[in-house]
Structure formats: structure tokens, C-alpha cells
Coordinates of C-alpha atoms and ligand atoms in Angstrom, one line a residue:
X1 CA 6.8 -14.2 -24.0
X2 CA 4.4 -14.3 -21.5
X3 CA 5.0 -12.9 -17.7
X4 CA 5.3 -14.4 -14.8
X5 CA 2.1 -13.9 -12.1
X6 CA 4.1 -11.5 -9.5
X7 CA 3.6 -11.4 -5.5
X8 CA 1.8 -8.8 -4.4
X9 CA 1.1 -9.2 -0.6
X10 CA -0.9 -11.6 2.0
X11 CA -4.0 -10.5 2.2
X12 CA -4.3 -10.3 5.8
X13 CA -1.5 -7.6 5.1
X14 CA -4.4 -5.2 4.1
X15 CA -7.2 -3.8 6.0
X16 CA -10.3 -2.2 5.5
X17 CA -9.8 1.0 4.3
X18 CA -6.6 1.5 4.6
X19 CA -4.6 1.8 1.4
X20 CA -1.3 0.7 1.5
X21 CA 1.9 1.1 -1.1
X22 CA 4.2 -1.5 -2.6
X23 CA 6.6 -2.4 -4.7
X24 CA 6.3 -5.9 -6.3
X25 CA 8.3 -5.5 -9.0
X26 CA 11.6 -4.1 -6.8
X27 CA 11.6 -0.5 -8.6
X28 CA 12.5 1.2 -5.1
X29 CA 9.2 3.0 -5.1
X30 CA 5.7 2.0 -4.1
X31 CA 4.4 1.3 -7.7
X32 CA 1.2 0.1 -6.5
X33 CA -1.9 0.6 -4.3
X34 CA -3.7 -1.9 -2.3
X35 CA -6.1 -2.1 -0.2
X36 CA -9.7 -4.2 1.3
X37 CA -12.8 -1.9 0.3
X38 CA -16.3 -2.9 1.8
X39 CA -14.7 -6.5 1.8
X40 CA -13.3 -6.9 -1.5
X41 CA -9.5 -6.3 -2.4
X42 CA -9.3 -3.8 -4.6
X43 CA -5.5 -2.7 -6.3
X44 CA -4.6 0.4 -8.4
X45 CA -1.5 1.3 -10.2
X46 CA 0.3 3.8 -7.7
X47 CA 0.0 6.7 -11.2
X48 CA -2.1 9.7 -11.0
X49 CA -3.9 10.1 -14.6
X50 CA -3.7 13.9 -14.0
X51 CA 0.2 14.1 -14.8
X52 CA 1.2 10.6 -14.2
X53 CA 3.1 10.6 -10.8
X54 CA 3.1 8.6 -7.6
X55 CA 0.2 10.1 -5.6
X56 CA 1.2 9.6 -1.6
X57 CA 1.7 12.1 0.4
X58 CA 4.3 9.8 2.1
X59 CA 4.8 6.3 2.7
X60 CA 1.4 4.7 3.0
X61 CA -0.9 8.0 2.6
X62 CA -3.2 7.8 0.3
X63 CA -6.9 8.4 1.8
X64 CA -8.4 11.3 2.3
X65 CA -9.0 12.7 5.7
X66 CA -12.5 11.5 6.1
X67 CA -10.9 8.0 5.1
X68 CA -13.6 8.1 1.8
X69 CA -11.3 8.3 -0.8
X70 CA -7.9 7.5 -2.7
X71 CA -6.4 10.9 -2.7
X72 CA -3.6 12.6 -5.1
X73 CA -1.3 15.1 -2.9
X74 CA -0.2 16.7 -6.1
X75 CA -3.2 18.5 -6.9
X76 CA -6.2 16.7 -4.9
X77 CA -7.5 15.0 -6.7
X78 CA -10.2 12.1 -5.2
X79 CA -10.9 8.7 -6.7
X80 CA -13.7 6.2 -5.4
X81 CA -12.0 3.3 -3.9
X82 CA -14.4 1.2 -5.3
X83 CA -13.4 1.4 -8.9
X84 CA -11.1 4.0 -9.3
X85 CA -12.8 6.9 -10.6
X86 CA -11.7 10.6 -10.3
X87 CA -15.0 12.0 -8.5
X88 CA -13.4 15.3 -7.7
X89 CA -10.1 17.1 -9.2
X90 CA -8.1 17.7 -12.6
X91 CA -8.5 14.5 -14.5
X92 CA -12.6 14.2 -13.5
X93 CA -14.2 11.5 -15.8
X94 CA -10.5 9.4 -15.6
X95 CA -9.7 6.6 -13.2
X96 CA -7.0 4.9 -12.0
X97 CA -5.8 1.8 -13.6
X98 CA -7.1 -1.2 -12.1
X99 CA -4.7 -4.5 -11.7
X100 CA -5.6 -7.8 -11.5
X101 CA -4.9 -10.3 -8.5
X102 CA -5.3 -13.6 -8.5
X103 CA -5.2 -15.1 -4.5
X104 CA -3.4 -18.1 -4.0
X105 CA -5.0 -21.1 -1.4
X106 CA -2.7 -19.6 1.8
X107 CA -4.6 -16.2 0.6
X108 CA -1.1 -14.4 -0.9
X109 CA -2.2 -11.9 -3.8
X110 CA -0.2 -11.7 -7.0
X111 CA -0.5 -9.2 -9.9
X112 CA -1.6 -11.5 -13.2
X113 CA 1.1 -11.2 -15.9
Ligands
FES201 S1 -1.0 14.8 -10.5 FE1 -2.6 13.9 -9.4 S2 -4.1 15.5 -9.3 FE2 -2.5 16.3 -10.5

């Protein structure tokens, strides 16, 4: 049975470079990442592919200090906001998992089924 598209944010809710958590599917934890990158939206499942955890340092912490990268807190590991990719840390040559959005004519984002 097919899914249902799931809300996901408005996208003036995200900002350049700034990733931010959520939780669209009501799991009580920020499941997944989202955030504008060199104008496009670009959303990640919130799961390192080192040892498959939640990678924030806390609520809404995901870049790196010099803002250039998603960053795991567990072990450091850096992914290119662009696409995902591990470019430094334990699971080099993985990525995060990308997720669809679809936007919506008042510009809300929602996660395709
Ligand atoms: S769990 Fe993310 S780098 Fe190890």
C-alpha cells in the first residue's frame, strides 16, 4: 500500500547553511536533516552510515565549525552538504541517504512516500 507524501517544513523555515533537525514522522527525535545549500534544499536522513546513529551534537548542530560541512559528533566524521558524501572520517567513500521533497505551491516541503 502506498504512503502518504509527509510534511516536512516551509521552506522559508530553512536557511542557507544552516542545517536543521526534524521530526516529520512524530518519532520524538529529529530523524531528519534539512537544510538550503548554495540555493537548493537539500534533505538527509538524520543516520550516520559509520554506526548508524543520530549525528547532532545537540538540537540543531550539525555543521562543522567552519560552517563547510554536515558533521557526525560521534566520531567526526564530514559529509559534503551538497550530496552527502563522507569526505573525511570512518565510513569515507559512504554518504548519507538522500530524501526526496516535493514543494507544494505555498512552498511547504514534504518527504515523497
Ligand atoms: S557514528 Fe558517525 S562517524 Fe562514527
Amino acid at each position: 500500500m502506498p504512503q502518504q507524501p509527509v510534511f516536512l517544513c516551509h521552506q522559508h523555515q530553512l536557511e542557507e547553511g544552516q542545517a536543521r533537525g526534524f521530526d516529520p514522522w512524530g518519532e520524538g527525535r529529529d530523524s531528519v536533516i534539512a537544510m538550503i545549500w548554495q540555493g537548493q534544499v537539500r534533505v538527509y536522513a538524520n543516520l550516520c552510515p559509520h554506526f548508524g546513529v543520530t549525528m547532532q551534537f545537540r538540537k540543531d548542530r550539525f555543521m562543522s565549525g567552519d560552517g563547510a560541512h554536515i558533521v557526525c559528533f560521534a566520531h567526526g566524521a564530514l559529509f559534503d552538504p551538497d550530496d552527502g558524501a563522507c569526505v573525511l572520517g570512518p565510513c569515507l567513500g559512504q554518504a548519507l541517504t538522500a530524501l526526496a521533497v516535493t514543494t507544494d505551491e505555498a512552498s511547504g516541503l514534504w518527504l515523497s512516500a
